[in-house]
GROMACS .gro file of C-alpha atoms in nm:
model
  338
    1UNK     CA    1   0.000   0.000   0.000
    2UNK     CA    2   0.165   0.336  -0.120
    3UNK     CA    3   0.125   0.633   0.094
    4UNK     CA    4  -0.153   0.748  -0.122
    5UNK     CA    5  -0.346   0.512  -0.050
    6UNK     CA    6  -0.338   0.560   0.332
    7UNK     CA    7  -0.587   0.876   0.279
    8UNK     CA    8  -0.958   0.716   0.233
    9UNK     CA    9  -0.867   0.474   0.547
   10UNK     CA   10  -0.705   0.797   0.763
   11UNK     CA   11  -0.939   1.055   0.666
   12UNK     CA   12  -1.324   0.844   0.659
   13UNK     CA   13  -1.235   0.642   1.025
   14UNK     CA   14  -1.054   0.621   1.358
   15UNK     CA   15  -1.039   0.301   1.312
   16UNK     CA   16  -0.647   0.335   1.366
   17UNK     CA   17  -0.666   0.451   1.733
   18UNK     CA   18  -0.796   0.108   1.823
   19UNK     CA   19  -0.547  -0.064   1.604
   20UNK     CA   20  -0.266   0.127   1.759
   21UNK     CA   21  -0.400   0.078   2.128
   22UNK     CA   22  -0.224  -0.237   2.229
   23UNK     CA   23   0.106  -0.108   2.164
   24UNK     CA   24   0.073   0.153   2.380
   25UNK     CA   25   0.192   0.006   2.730
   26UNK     CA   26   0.551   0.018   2.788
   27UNK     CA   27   0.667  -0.321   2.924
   28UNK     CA   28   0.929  -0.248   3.219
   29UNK     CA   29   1.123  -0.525   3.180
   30UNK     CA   30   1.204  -0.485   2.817
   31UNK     CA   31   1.219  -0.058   2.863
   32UNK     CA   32   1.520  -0.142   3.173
   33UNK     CA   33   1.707  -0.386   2.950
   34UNK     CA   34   1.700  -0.154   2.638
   35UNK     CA   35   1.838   0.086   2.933
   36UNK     CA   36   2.096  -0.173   3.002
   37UNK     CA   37   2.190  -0.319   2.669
   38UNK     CA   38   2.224   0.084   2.567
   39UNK     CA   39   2.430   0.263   2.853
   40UNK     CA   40   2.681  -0.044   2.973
   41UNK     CA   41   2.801  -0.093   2.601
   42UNK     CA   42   2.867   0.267   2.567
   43UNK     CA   43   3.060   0.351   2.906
   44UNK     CA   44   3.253   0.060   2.795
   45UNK     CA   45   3.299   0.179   2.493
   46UNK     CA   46   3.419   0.466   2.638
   47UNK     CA   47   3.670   0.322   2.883
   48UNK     CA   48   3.809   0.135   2.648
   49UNK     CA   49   3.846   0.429   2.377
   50UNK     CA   50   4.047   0.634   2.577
   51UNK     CA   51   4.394   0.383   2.597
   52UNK     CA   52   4.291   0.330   2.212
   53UNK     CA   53   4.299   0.720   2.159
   54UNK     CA   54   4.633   0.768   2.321
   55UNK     CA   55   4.782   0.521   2.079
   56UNK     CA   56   4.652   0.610   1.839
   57UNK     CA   57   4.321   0.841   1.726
   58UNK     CA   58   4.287   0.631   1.358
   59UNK     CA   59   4.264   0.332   1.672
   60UNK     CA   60   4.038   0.492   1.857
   61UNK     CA   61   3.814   0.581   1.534
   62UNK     CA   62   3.613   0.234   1.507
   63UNK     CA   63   3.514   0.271   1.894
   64UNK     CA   64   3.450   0.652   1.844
   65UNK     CA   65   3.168   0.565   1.562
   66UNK     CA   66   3.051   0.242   1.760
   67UNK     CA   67   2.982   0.525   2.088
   68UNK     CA   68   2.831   0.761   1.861
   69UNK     CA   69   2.570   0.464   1.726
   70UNK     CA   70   2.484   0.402   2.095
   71UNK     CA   71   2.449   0.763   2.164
   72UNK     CA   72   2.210   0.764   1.891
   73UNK     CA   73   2.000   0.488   2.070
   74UNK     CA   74   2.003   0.676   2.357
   75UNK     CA   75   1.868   0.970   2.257
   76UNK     CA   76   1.568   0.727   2.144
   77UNK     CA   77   1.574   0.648   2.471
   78UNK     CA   78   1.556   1.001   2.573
   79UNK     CA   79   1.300   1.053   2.331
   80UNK     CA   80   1.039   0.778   2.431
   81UNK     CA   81   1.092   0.921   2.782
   82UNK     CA   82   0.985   1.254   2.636
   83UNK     CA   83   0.692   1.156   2.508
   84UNK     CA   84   0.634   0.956   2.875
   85UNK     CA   85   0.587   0.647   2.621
   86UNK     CA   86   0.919   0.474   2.836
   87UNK     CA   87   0.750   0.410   3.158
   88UNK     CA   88   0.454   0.395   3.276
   89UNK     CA   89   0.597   0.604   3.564
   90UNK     CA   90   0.589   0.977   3.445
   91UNK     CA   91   0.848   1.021   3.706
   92UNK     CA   92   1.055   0.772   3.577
   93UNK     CA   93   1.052   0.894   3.258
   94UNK     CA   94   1.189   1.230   3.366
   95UNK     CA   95   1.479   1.076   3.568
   96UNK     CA   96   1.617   0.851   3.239
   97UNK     CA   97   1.504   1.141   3.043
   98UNK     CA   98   1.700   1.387   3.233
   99UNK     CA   99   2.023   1.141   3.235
  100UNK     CA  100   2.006   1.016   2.879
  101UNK     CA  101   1.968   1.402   2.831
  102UNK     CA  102   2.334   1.461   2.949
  103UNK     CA  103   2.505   1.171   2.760
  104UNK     CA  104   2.334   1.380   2.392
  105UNK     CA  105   2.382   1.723   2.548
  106UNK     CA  106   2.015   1.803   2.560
  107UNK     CA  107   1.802   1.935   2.848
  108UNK     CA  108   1.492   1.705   2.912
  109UNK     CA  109   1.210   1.942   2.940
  110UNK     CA  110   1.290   2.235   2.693
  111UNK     CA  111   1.353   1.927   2.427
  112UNK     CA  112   1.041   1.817   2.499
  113UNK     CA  113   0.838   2.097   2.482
  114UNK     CA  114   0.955   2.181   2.141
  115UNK     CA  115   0.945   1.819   2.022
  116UNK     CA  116   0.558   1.817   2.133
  117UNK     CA  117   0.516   2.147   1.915
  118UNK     CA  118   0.682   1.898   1.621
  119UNK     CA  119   0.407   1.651   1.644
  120UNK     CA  120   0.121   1.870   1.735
  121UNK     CA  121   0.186   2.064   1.350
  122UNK     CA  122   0.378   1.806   1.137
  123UNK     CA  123   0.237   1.844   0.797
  124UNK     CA  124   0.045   2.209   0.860
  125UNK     CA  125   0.240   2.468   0.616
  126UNK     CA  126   0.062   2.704   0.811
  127UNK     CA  127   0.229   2.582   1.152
  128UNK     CA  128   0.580   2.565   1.063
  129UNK     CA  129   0.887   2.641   1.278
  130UNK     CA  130   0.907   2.425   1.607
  131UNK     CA  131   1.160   2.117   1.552
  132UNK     CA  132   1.143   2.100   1.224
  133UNK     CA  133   1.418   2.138   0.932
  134UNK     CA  134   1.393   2.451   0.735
  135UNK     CA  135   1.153   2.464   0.456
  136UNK     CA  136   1.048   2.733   0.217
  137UNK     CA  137   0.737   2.697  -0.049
  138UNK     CA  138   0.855   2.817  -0.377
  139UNK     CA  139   0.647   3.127  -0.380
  140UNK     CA  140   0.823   3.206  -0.032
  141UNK     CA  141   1.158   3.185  -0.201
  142UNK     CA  142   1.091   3.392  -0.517
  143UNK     CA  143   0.910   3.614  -0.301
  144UNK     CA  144   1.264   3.645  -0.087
  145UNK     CA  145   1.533   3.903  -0.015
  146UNK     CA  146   1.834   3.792  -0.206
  147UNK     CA  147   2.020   3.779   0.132
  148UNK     CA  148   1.753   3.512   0.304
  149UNK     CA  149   1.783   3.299  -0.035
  150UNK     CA  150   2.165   3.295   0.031
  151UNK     CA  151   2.083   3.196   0.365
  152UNK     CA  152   1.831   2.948   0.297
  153UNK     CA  153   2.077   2.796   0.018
  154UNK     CA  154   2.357   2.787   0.285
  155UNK     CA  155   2.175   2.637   0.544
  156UNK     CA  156   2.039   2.376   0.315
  157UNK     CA  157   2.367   2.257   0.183
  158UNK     CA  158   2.426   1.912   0.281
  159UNK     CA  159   2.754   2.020   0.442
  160UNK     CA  160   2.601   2.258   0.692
  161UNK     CA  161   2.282   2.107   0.723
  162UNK     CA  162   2.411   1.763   0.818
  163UNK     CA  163   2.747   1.819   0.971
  164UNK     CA  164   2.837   2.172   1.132
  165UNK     CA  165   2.451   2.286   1.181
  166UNK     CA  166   2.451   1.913   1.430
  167UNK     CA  167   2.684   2.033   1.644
  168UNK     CA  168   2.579   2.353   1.645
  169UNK     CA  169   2.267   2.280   1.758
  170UNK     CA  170   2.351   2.053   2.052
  171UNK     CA  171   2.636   2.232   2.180
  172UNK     CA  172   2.520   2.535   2.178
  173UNK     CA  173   2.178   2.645   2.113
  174UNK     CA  174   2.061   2.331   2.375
  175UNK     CA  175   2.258   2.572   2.635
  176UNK     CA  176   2.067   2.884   2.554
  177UNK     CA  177   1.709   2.893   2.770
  178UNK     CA  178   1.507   3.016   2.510
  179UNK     CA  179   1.164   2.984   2.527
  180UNK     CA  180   0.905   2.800   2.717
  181UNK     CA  181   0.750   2.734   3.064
  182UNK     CA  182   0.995   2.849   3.396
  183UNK     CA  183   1.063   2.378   3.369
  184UNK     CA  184   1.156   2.427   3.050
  185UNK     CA  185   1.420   2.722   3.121
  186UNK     CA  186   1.507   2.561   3.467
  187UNK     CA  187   1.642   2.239   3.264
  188UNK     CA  188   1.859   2.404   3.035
  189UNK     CA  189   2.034   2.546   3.307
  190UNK     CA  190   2.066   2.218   3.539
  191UNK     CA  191   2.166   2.020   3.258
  192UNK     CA  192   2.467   2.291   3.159
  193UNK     CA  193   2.571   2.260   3.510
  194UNK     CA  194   2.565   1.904   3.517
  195UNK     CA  195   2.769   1.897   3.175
  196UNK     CA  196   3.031   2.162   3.324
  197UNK     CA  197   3.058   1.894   3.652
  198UNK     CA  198   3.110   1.613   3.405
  199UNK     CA  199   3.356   1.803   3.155
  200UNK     CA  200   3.563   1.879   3.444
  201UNK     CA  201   3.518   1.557   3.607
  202UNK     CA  202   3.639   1.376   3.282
  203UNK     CA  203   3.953   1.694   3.215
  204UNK     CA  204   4.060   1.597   3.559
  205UNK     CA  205   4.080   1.179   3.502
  206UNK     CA  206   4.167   1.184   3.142
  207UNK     CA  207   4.321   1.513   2.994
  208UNK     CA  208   4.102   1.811   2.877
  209UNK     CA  209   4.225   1.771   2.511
  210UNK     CA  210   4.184   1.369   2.546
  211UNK     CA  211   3.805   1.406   2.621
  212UNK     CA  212   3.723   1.734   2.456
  213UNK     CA  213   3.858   1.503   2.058
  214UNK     CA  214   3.687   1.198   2.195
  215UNK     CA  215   3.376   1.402   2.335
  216UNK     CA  216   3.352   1.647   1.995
  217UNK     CA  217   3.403   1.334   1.777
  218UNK     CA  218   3.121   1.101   1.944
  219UNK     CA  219   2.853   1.368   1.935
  220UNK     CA  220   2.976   1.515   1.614
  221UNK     CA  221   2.859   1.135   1.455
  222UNK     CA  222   2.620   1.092   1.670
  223UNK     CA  223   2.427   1.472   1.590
  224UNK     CA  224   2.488   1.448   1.230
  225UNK     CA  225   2.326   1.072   1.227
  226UNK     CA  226   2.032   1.232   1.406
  227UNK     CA  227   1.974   1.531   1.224
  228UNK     CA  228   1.986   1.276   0.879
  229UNK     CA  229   1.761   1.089   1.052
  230UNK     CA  230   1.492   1.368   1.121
  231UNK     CA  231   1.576   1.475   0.793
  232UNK     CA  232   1.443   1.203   0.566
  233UNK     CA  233   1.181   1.125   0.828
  234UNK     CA  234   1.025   1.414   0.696
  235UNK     CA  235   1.158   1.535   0.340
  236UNK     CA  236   1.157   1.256   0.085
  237UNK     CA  237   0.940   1.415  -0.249
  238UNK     CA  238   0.598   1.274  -0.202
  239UNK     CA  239   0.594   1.379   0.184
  240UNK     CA  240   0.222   1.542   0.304
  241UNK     CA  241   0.231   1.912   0.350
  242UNK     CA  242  -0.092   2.080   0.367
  243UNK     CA  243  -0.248   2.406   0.473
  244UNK     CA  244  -0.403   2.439   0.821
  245UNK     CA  245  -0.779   2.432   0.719
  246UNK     CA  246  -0.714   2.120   0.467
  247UNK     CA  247  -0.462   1.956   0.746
  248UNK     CA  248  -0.540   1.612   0.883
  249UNK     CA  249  -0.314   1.472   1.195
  250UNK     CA  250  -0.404   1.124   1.111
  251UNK     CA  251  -0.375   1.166   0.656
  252UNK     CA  252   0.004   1.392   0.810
  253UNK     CA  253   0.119   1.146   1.091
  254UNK     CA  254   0.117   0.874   0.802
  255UNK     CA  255   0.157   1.048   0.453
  256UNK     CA  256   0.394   1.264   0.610
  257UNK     CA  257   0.627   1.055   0.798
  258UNK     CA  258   0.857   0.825   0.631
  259UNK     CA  259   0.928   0.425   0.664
  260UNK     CA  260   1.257   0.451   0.644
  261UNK     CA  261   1.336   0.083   0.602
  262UNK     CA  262   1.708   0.024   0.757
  263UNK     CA  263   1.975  -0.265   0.787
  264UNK     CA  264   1.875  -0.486   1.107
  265UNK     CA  265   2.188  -0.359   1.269
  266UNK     CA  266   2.108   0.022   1.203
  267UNK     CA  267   1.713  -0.035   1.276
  268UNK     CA  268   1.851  -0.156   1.629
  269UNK     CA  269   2.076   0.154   1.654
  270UNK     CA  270   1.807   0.419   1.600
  271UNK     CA  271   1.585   0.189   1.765
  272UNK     CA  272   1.368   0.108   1.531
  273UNK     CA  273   1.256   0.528   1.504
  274UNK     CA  274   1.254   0.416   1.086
  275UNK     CA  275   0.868   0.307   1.149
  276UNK     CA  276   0.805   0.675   1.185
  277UNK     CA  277   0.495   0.720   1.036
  278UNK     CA  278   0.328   0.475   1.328
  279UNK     CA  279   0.558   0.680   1.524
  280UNK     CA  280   0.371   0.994   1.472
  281UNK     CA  281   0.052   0.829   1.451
  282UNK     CA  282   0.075   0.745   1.789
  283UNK     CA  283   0.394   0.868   2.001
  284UNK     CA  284   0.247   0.748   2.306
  285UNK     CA  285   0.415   0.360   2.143
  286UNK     CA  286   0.740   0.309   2.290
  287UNK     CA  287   1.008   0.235   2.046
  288UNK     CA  288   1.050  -0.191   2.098
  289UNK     CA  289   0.630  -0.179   1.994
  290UNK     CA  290   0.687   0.003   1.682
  291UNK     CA  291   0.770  -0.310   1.433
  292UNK     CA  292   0.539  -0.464   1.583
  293UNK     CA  293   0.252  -0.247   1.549
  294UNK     CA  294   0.328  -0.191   1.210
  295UNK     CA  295   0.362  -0.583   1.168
  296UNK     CA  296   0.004  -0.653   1.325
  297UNK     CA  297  -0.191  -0.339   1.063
  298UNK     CA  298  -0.134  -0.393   0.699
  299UNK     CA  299  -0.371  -0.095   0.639
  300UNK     CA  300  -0.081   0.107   0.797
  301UNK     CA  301   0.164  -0.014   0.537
  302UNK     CA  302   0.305   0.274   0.369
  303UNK     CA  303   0.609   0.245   0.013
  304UNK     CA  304   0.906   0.171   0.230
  305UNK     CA  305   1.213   0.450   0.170
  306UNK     CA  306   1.556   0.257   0.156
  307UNK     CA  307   1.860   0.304   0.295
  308UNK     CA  308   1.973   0.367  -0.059
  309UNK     CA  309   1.692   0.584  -0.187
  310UNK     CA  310   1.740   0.792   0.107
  311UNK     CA  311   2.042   0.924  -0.030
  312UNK     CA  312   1.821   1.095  -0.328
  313UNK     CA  313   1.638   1.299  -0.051
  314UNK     CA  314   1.939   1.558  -0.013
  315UNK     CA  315   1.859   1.742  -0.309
  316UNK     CA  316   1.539   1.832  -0.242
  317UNK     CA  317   1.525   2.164  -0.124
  318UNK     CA  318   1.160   2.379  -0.149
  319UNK     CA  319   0.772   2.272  -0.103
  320UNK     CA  320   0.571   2.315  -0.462
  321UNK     CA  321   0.224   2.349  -0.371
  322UNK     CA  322   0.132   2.348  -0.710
  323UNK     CA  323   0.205   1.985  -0.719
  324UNK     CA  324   0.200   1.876  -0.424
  325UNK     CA  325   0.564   1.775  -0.364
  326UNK     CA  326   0.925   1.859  -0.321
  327UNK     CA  327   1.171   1.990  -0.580
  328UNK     CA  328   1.541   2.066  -0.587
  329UNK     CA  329   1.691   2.400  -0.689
  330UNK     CA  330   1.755   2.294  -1.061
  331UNK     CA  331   1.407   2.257  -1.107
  332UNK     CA  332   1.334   2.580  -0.918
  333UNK     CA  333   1.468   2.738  -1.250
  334UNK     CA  334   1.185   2.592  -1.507
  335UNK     CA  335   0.940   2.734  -1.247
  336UNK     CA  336   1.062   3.074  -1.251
  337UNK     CA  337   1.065   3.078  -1.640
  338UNK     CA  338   0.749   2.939  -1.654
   0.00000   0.00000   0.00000
C-alpha cells in the first residue's frame, strides 16, 4: 500500500486509534534492558576508547563511531521518555530522560516541549517552525530578499545542514534557555551545570584535550546521524504538507512521515525510530512496539524509503504546492521561467 493510498482509510475512520491501542503500554522489563543493553556498552565503549585514543586516534576511530551509534540509541531512549511512552511512571521517565539528556547534550524538558510542538503541527504549512528542518514553499523563495535565499541555500547545503549545523545545535543552542515554561528554562540550566561537573570531572581523570577530541568526535557522529535521521523522516518528495484548514493529523502522521526501512543492525541503533509514520501516529508507542505495530496493521503499510533511496532525498530543497511535492533548486529554474 503506497502512501496514497493511506488517505480514504485515515481521513473516513478512527479506526487506527484502536489498532494502535495495544502497543501503547511500555513493558518495564524490556524498557530497563534496552536501558541496560544501551548505557553499559557505551561507558565501555568509552573506557576502552580512551587507551585506544592515546595510541593512536585512527585506533580509537572504530570505537569513536561504535559510541556515537549508541548515543544515537540513547537519545531514542531520551526521546520515548519525552513523550512519557518509556515508563509507565511519568516520574521515571523524567529521571532517564534527564540522564540520557546529558550523555546527547540536551536538556529534558525544553527538548520536549519543542518536540511536542513537532508533532502537534507536522504536515500544517501554516504551523511551521518548532523542531522542524527549514523549509520554504517556492512562492516564499521567489518572493525572498536575495540575502535570506543565500541563507536558505547555505543552510540547506548538505555540508552545513548535516554536519556543522549538528553540532551547532547541541552544543550550543541546547545551552541557551530560550523559550518555554519556567521547567523548561530551569532544565537548560541544570543540565549545563551538570555537563560543566562532568567536563571537568572527565579533564581531571583523562586530559582536557583527550576528552574534549573523543567528546567532539562522538557527538559530532552521533548529531549528524540524528539530524539525517529527522531529515528524511520528513523530506523525501511525495511527503504530506498541507495548509491548516485542509490539514489532517491522522492523513500527516502517516503520509507525512517516512518508513525509512534500515539494515537490522542500524534499525537496532536508531531503535527502530525508521517506522516513523506509526511513530507519529501514535507517540504514546514506545520504540520496541513500533515493528510490531506496524507488523500486526497492513492498512498502515506505507512504500518503504531505503537506505539507498534515502540518499536521493538531499537534493530536495523547497515545497511546490502546485504539485504537491518537493523539488530541488535545478528545477526551481523551469518554475521561474514558466
Amino acid at each position: 500500500m503506497t502512501q496514497s493510498q493511506t488517505r480514504p482509510i485515515l481521513a473516513e475512520s478512527r479506526a487506527w486509534k484502536t489498532a494502535v491501542a495495544p502497543y501503547q503500554q511500555p513493558d518495564l522489563r524490556r524498557s530497563v534492558w534496552q536501558i541496560v543493553n544501551t548505557l553499559v556498552p557505551y561507558f565501555l565503549v568509552w573506557f576502552l576508547m580512551v587507551p585506544a585514543y592515546r595510541i593512536s586516534f585512527w585506533l580509537a576511530l572504530p570505537l569513536i563511531i561504535l559510541a556515537g551509534g549508541f548515543t544515537v540509541r540513547a537519545f531514542i531512549i531520551f526521546h520515548d521518555c519525552g513523550h512519557g511512552s518509556f515508563f509507565p511512571s511519568r516520574r521515571a521517565n523524567e529521571i532517564v530522560g534527564f540522564i540520557t539528556g546529558l550523555i546527547t547534550f540536551t536538556p529534558f524538558f525544553a527538548w520536549r516541549h519543542g518536540h511536542a510542538l513537532h508533532h502537534s503541527a507536522s504536515g500544517d504549512l501554516d504551523r511551521r517552525g518548532d523542531g522542524d528542518v527549514w523549509m520554504m514553499t517556492v512562492d516564499e523563495y521567489l518572493a525572498s530578499p536575495w540575502w535570506l535565499r543565500a541563507a536558505y541555500r547555505i543552510y540547506r547545503y548538505p555540508l552545513v545542514l548535516f554536519v556543522i549545523s549538528p553540532l551547532i545545535l547541541f552544543l550550543f543552542v541546547h545551552r541557551i534557555p530560550l523559550k518555554g515554561r519556567k521547567r523548561e528554562r530551569r532544565s537548560v540550566w541544570l543540565t549545563n551545570v551538570a555537563l560543566v561537573m562532568i567536563v571537568t570531572l572527565m579533564s581531571l581523570l583523562i586530559g582536557f584535550k583527550t576528552y574534549a577530541i573523543l567528546q567532539l568526535s562522538v557527538l559530532g557522529l552521533a548529531a549528524s546521524a540524528g539530524v539525517w535521521l529527522f531529515y528524511v523522516q520528513h523530506q523525501y518528495e511525495e511527503v504530506y504538507w498541507k495548509r491548516h484548514y485542509e490539514w489532517d493529523y491522522a492523513t500527516a502522521a502517516v503520509e507525512g512521515s517516512s518508513f525509512y526501512k534500515l539494515p537490522k543492525i542500524l534499525q537496532w541503533f536508531t531503535g527502530n525510530i525508521g517506522f516513523h509514520h506509526i511513530h507519529h501516529l501514535s507517540p504514546r508507542i514506545p520504540n520496541y512496539n513500533l515493528e510490531p505495530c506496524h507488523n500486526a496493521n497492513p492498512e498502515l503499510h506505507v512504500e518503504p524509503l531505503t537506505l539507498l533511496q534515502s540518499f536521493k532525498c538531499i537534493r530536495y530543497r523547497l515545497w511546490d504546492e502546485a504539485n504537491y511535492r518537493l523539488i530541488g533548486f535545478g528545477e526551481l529554474k523551469k518554475i521561474a521561467r514558466a
